[in-house]
PDB file of N, CA, C and O in Angstrom:
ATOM      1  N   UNK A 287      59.672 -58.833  68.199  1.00  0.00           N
ATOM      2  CA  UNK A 287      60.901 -58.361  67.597  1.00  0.00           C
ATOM      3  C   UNK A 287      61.830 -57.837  68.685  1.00  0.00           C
ATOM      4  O   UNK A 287      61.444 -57.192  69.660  1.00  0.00           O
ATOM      5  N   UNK A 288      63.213 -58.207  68.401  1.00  0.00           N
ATOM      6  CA  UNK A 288      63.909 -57.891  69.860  1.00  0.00           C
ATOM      7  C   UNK A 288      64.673 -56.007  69.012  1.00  0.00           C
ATOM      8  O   UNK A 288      64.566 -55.489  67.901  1.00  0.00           O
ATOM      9  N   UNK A 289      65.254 -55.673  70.096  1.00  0.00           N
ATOM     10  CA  UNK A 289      65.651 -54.237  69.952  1.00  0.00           C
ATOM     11  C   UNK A 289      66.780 -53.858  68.695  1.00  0.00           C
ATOM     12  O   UNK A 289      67.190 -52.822  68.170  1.00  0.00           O
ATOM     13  N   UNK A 290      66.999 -55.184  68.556  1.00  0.00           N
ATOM     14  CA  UNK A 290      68.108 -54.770  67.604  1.00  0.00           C
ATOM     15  C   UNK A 290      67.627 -55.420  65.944  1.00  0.00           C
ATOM     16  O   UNK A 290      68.300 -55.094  64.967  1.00  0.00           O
ATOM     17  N   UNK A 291      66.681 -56.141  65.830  1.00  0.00           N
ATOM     18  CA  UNK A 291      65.738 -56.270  64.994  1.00  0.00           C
ATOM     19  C   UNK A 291      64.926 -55.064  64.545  1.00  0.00           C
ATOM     20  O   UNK A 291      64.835 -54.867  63.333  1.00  0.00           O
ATOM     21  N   UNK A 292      64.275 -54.165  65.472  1.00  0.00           N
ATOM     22  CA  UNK A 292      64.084 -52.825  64.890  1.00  0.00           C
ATOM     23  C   UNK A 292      64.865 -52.013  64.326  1.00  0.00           C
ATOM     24  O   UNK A 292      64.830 -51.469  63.222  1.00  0.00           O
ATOM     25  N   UNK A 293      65.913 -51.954  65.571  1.00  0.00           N
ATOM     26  CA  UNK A 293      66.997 -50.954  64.938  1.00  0.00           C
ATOM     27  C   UNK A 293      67.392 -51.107  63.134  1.00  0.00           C
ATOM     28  O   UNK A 293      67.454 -50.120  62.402  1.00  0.00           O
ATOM     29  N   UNK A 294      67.615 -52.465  62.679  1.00  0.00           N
ATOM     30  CA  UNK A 294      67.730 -52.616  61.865  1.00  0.00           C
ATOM     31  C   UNK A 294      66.836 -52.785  60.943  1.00  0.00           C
ATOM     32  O   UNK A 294      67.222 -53.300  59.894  1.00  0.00           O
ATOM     33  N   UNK A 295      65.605 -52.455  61.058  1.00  0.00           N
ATOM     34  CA  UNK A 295      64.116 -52.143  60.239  1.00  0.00           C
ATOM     35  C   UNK A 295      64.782 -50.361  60.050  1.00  0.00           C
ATOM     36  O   UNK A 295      65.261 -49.877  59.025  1.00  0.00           O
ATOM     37  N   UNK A 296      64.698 -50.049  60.671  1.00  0.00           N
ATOM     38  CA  UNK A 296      64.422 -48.813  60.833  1.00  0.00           C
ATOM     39  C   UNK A 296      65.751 -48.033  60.405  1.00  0.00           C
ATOM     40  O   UNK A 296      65.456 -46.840  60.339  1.00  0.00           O
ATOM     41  N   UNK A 297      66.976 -48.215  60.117  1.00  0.00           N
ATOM     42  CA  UNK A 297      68.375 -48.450  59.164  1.00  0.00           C
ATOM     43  C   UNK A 297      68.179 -48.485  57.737  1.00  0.00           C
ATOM     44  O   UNK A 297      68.390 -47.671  56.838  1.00  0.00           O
ATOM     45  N   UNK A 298      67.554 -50.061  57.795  1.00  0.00           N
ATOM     46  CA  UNK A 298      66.851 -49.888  56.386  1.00  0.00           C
ATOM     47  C   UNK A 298      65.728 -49.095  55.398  1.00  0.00           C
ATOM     48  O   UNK A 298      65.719 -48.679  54.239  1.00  0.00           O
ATOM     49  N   UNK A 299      64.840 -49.129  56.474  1.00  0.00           N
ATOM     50  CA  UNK A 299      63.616 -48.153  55.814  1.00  0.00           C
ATOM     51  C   UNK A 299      64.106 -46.267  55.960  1.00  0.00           C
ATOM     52  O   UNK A 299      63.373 -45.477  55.364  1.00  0.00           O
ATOM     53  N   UNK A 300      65.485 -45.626  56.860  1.00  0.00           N
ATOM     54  CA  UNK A 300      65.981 -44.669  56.802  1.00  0.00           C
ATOM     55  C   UNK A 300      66.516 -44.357  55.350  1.00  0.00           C
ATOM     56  O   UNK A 300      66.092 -43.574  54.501  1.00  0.00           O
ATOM     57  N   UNK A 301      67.833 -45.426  55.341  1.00  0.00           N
ATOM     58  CA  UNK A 301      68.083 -45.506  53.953  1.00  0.00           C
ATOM     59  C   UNK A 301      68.409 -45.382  52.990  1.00  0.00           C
ATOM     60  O   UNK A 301      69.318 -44.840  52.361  1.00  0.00           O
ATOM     61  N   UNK A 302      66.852 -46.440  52.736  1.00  0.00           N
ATOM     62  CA  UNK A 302      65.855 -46.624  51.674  1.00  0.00           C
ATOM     63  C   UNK A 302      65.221 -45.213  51.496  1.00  0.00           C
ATOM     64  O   UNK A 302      65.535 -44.450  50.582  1.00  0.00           O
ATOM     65  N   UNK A 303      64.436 -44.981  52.316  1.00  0.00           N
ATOM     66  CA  UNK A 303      63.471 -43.567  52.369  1.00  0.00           C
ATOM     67  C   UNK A 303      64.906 -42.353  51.597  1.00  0.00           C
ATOM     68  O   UNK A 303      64.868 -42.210  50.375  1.00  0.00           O
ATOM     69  N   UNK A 304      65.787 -41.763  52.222  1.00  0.00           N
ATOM     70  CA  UNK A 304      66.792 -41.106  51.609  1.00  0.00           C
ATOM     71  C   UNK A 304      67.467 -41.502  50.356  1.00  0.00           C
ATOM     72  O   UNK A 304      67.840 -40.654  49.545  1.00  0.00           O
ATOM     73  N   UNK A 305      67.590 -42.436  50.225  1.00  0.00           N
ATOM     74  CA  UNK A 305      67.446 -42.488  48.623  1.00  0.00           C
ATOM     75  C   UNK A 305      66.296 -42.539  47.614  1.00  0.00           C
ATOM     76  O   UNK A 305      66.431 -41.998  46.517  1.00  0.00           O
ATOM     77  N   UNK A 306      65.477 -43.002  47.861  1.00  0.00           N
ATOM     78  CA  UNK A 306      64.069 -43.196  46.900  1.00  0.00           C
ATOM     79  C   UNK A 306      63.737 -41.724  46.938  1.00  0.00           C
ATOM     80  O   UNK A 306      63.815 -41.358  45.765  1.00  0.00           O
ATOM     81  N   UNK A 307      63.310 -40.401  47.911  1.00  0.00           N
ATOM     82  CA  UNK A 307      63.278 -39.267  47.860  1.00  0.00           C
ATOM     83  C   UNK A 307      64.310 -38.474  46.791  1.00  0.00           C
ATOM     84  O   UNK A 307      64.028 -37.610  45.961  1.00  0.00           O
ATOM     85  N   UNK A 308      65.759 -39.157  47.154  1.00  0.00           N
ATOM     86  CA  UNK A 308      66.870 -38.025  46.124  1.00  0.00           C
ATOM     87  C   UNK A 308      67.057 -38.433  44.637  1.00  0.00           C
ATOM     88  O   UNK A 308      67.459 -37.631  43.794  1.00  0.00           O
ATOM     89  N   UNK A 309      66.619 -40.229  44.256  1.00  0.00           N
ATOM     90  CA  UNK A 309      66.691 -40.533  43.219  1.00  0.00           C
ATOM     91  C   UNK A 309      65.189 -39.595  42.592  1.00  0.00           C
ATOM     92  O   UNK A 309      65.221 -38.692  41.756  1.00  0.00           O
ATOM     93  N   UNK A 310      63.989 -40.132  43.274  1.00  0.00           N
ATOM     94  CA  UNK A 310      62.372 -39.515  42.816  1.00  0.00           C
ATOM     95  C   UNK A 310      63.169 -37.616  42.298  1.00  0.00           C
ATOM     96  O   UNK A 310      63.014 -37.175  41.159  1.00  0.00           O
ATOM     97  N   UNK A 311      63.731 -37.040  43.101  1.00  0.00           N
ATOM     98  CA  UNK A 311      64.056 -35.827  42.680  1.00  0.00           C
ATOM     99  C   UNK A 311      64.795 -35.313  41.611  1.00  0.00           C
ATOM    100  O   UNK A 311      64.854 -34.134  41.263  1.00  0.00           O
ATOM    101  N   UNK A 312      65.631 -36.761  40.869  1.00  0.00           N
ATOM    102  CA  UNK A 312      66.652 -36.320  40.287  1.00  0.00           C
ATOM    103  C   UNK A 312      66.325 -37.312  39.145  1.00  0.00           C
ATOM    104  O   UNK A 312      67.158 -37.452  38.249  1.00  0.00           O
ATOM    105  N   UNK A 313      65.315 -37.920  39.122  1.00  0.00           N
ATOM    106  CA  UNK A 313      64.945 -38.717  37.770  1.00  0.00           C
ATOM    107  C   UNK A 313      63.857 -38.107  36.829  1.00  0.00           C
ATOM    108  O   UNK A 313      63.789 -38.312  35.617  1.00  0.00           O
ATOM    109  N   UNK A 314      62.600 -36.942  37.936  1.00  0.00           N
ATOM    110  CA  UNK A 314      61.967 -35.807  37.334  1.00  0.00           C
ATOM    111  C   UNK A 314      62.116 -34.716  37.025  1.00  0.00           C
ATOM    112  O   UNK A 314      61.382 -33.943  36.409  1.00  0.00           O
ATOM    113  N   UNK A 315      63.752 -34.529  37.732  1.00  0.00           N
ATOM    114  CA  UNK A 315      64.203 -33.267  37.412  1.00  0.00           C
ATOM    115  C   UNK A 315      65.124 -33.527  35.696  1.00  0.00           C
ATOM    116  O   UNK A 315      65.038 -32.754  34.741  1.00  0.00           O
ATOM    117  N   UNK A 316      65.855 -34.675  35.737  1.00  0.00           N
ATOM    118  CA  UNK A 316      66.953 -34.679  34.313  1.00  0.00           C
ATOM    119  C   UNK A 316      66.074 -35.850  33.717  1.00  0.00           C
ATOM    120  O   UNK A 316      66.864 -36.457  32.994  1.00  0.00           O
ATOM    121  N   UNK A 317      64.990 -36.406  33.656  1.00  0.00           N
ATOM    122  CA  UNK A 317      64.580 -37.358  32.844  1.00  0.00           C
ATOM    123  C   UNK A 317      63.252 -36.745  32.264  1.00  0.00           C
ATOM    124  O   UNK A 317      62.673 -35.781  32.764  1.00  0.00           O
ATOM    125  N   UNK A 318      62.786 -37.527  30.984  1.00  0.00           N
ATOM    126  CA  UNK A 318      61.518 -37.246  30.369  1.00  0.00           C
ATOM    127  C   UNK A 318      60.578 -37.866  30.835  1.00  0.00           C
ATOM    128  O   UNK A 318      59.478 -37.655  30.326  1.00  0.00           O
ATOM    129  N   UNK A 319      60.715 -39.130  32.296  1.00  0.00           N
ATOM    130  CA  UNK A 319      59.602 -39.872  32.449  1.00  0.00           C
ATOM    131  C   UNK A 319      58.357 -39.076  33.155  1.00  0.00           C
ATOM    132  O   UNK A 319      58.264 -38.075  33.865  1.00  0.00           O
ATOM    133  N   UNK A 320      57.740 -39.726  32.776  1.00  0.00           N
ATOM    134  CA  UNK A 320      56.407 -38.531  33.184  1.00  0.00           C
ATOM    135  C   UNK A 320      55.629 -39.659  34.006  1.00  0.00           C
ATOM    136  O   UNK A 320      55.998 -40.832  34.064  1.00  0.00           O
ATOM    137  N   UNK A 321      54.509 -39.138  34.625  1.00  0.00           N
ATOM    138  CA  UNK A 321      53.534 -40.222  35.915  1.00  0.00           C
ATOM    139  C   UNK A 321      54.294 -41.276  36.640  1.00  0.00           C
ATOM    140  O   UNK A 321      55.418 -41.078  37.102  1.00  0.00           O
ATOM    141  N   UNK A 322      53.575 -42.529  36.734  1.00  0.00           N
ATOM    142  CA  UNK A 322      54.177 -43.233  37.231  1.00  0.00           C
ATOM    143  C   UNK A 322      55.581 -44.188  37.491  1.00  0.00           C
ATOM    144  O   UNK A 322      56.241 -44.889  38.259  1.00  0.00           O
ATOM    145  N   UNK A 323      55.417 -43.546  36.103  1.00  0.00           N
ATOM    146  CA  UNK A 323      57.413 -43.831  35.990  1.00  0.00           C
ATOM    147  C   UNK A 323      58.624 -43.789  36.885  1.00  0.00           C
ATOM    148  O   UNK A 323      59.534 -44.536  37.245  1.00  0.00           O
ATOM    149  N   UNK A 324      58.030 -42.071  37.145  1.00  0.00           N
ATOM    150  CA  UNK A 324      59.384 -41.402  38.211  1.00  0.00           C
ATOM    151  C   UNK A 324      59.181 -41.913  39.503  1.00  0.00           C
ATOM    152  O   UNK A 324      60.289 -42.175  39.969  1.00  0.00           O
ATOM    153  N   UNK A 325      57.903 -42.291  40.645  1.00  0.00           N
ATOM    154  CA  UNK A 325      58.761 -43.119  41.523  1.00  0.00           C
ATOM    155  C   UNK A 325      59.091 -44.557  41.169  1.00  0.00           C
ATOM    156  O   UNK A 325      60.193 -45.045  41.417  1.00  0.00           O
ATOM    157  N   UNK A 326      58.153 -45.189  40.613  1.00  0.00           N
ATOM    158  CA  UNK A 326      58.779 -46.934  40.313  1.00  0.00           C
ATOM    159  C   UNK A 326      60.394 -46.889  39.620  1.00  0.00           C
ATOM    160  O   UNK A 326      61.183 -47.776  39.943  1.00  0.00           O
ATOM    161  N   UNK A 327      60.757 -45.951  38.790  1.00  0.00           N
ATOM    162  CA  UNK A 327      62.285 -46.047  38.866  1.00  0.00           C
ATOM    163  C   UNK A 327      62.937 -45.375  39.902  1.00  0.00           C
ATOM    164  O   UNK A 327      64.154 -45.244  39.772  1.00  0.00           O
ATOM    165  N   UNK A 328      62.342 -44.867  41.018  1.00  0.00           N
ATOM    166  CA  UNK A 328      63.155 -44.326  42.084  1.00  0.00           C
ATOM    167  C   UNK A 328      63.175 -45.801  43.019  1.00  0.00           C
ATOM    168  O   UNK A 328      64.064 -46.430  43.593  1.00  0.00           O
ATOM    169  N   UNK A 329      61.823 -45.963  42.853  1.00  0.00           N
ATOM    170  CA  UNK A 329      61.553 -47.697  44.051  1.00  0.00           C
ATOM    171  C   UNK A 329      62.745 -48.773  43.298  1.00  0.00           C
ATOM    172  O   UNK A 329      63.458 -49.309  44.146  1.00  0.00           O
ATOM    173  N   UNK A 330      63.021 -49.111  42.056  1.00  0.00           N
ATOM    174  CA  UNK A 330      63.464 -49.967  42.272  1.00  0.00           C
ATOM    175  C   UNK A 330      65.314 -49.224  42.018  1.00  0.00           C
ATOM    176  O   UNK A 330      66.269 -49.988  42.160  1.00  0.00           O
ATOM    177  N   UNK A 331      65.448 -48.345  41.803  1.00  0.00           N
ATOM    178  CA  UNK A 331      67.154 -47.570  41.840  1.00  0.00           C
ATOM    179  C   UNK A 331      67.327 -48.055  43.314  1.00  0.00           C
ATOM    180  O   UNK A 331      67.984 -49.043  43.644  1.00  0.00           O
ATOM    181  N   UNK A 332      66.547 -47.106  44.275  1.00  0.00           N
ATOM    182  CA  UNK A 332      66.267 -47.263  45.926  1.00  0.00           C
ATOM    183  C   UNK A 332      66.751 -48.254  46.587  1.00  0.00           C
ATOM    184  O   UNK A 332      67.829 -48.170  47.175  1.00  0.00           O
ATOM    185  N   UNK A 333      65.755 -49.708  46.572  1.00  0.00           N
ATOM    186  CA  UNK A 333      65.632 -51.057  46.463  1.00  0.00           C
ATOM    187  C   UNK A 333      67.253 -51.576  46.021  1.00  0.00           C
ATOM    188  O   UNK A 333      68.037 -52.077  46.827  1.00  0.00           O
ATOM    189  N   UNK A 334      67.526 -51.354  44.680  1.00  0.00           N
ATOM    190  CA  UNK A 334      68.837 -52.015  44.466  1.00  0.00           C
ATOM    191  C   UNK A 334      70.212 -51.287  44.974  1.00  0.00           C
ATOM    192  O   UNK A 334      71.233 -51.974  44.943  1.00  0.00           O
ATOM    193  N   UNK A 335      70.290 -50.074  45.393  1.00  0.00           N
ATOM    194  CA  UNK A 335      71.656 -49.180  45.871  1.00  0.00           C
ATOM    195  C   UNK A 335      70.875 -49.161  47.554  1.00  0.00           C
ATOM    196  O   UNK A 335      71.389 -48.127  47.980  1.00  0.00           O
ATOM    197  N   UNK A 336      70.290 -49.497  48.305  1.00  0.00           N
ATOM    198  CA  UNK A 336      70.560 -49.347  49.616  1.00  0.00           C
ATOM    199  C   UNK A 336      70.821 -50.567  50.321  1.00  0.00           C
ATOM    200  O   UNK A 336      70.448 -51.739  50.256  1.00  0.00           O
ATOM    201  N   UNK A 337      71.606 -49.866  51.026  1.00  0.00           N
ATOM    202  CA  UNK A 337      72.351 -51.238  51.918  1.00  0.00           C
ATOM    203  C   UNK A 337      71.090 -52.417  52.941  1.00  0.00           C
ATOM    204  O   UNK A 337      69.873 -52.244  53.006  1.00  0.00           O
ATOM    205  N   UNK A 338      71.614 -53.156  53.380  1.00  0.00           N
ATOM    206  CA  UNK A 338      70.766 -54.162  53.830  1.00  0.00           C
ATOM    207  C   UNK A 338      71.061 -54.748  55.195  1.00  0.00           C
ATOM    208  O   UNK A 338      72.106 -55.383  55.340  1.00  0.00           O
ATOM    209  N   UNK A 339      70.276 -54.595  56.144  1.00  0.00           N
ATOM    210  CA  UNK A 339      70.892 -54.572  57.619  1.00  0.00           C
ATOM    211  C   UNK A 339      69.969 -55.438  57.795  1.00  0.00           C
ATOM    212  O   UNK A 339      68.863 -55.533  57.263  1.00  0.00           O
ATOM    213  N   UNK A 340      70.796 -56.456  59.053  1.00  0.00           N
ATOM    214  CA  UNK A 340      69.835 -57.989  59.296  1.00  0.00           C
ATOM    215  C   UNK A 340      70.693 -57.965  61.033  1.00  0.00           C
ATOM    216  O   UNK A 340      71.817 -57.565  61.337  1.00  0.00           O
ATOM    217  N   UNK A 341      69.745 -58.487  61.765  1.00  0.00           N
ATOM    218  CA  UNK A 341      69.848 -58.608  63.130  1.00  0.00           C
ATOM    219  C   UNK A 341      70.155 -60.231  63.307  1.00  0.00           C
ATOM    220  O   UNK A 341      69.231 -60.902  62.849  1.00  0.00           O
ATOM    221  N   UNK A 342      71.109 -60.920  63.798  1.00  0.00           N
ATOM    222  CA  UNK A 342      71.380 -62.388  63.851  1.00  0.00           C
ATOM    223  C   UNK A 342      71.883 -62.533  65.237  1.00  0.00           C
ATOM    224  O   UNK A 342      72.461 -61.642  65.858  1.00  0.00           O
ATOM    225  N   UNK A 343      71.654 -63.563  65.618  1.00  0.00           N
ATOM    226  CA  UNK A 343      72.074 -64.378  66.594  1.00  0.00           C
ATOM    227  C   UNK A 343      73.295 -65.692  66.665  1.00  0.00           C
ATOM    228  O   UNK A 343      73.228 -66.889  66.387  1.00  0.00           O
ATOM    229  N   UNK A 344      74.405 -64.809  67.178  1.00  0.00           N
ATOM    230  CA  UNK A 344      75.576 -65.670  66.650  1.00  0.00           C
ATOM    231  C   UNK A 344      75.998 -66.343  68.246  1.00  0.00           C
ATOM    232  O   UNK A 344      75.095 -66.365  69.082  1.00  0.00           O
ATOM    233  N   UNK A 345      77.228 -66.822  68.589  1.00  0.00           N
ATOM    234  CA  UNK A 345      77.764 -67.184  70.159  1.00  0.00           C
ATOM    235  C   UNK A 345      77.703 -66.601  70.955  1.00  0.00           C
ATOM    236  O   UNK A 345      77.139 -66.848  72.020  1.00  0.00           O
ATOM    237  N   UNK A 346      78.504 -65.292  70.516  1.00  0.00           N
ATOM    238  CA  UNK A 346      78.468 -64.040  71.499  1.00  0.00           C
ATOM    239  C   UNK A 346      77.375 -62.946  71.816  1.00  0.00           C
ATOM    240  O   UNK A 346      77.550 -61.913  72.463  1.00  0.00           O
ATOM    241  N   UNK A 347      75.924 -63.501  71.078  1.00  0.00           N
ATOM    242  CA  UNK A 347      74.884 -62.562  71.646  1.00  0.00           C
ATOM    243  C   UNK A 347      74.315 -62.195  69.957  1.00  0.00           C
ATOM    244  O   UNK A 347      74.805 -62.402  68.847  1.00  0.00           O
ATOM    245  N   UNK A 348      73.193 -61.630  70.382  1.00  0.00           N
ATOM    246  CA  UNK A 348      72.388 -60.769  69.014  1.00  0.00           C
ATOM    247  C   UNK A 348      73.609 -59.816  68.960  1.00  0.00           C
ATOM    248  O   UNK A 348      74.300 -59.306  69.843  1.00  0.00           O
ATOM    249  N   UNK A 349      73.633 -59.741  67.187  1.00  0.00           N
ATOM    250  CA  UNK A 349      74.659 -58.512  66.726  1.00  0.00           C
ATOM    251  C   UNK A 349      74.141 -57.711  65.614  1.00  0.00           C
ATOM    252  O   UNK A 349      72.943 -57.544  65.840  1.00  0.00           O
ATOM    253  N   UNK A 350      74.332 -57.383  64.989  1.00  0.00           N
ATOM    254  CA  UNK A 350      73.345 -55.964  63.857  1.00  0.00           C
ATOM    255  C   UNK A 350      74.563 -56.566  62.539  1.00  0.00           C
ATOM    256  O   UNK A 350      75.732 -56.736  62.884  1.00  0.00           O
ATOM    257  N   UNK A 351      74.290 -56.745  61.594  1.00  0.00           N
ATOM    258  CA  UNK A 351      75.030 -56.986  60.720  1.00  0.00           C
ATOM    259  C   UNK A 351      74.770 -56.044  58.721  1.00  0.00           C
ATOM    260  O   UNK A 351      73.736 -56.229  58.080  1.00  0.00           O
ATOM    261  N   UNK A 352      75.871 -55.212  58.221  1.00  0.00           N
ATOM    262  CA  UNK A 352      75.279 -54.812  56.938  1.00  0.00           C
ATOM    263  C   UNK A 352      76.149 -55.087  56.146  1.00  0.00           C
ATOM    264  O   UNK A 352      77.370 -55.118  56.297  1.00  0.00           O
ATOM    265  N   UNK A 353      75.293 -55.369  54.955  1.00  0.00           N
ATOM    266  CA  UNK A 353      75.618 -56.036  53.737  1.00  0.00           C
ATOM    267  C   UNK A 353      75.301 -54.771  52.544  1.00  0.00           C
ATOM    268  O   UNK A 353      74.154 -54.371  52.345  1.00  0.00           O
ATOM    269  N   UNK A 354      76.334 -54.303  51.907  1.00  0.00           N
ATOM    270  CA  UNK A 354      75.996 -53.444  50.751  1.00  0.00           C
ATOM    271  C   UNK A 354      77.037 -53.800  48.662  1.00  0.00           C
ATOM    272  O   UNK A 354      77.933 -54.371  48.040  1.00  0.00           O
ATOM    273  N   UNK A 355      76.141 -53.082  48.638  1.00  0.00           N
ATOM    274  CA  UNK A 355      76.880 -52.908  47.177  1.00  0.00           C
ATOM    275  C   UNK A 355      78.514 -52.563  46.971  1.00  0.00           C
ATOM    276  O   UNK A 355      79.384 -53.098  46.283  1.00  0.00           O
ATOM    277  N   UNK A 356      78.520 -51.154  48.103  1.00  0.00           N
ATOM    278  CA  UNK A 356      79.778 -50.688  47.597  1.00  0.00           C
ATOM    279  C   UNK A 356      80.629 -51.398  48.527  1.00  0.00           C
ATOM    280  O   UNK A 356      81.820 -51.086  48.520  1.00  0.00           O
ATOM    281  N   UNK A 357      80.243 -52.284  49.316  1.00  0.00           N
ATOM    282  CA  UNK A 357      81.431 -52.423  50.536  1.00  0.00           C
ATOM    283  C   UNK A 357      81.288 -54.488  50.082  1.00  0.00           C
ATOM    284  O   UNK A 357      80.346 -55.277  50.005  1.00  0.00           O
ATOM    285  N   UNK A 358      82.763 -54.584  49.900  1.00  0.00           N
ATOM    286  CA  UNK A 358      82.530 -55.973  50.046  1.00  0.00           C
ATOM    287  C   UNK A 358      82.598 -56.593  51.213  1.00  0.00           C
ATOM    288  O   UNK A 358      83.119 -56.195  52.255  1.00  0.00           O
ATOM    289  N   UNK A 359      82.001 -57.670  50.973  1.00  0.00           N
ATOM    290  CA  UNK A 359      81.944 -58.606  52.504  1.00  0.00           C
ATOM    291  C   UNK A 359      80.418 -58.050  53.066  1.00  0.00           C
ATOM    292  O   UNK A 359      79.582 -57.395  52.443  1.00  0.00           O
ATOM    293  N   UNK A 360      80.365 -58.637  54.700  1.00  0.00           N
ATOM    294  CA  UNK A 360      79.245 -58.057  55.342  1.00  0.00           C
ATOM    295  C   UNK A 360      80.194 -57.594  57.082  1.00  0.00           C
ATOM    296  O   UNK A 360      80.917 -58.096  57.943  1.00  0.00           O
ATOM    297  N   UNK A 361      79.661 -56.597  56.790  1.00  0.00           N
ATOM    298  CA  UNK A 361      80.164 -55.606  57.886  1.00  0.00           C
ATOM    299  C   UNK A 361      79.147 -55.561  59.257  1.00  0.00           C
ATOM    300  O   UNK A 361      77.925 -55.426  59.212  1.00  0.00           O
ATOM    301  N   UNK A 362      79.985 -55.712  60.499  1.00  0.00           N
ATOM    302  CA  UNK A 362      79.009 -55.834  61.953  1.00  0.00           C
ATOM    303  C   UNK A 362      78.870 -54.588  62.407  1.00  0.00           C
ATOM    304  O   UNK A 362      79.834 -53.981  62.873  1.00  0.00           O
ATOM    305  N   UNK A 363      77.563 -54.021  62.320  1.00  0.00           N
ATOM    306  CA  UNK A 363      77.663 -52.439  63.079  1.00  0.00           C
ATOM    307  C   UNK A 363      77.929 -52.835  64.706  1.00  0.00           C
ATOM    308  O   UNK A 363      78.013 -54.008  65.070  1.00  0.00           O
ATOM    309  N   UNK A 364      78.034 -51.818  65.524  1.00  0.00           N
ATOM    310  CA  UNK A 364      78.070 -51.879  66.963  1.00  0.00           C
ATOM    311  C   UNK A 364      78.438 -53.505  67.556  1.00  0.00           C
ATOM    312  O   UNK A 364      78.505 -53.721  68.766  1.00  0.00           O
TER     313      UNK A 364
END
């Protein structure tokens, strides 16, 4: 995996991780679901609202690229 292939593992699984934690907190705090409920609806809230970062190889070199919900298009970090 080259350096900017992690970077962008590690973007994603950031996050991911920060949302699945604040949804898990806020679906047992105002919801009735009880056991396994509250994280599998945090995993897949998580999963579908975090953005999505992919490392590609275009002319000008490896570039970091993110793709989200709220932002249209796909946006080049750095």
């Amino acid at each position: 995996m080259t350096k900017l292939q992690v970077r962008a593992f590690l973007y994603q699984l950031g996050c991911f991780a920060i949302l699945f934690i604040s949804f898990r907190f806020l679906i047992e705090k105002y919801t009735n679901l009880e056991g396994l409920w509250i994280p599998f609806t945090a995993f897949v809230v998580g999963t579908i609202l975090s953005p999505k970062f992919q490392a590609a190889k275009t002319k000008d070199g490896e570039k970091l690229f993110m793709s989200w919900l709220f932002i249209k298009g796909i946006k080049e970090i750095g």
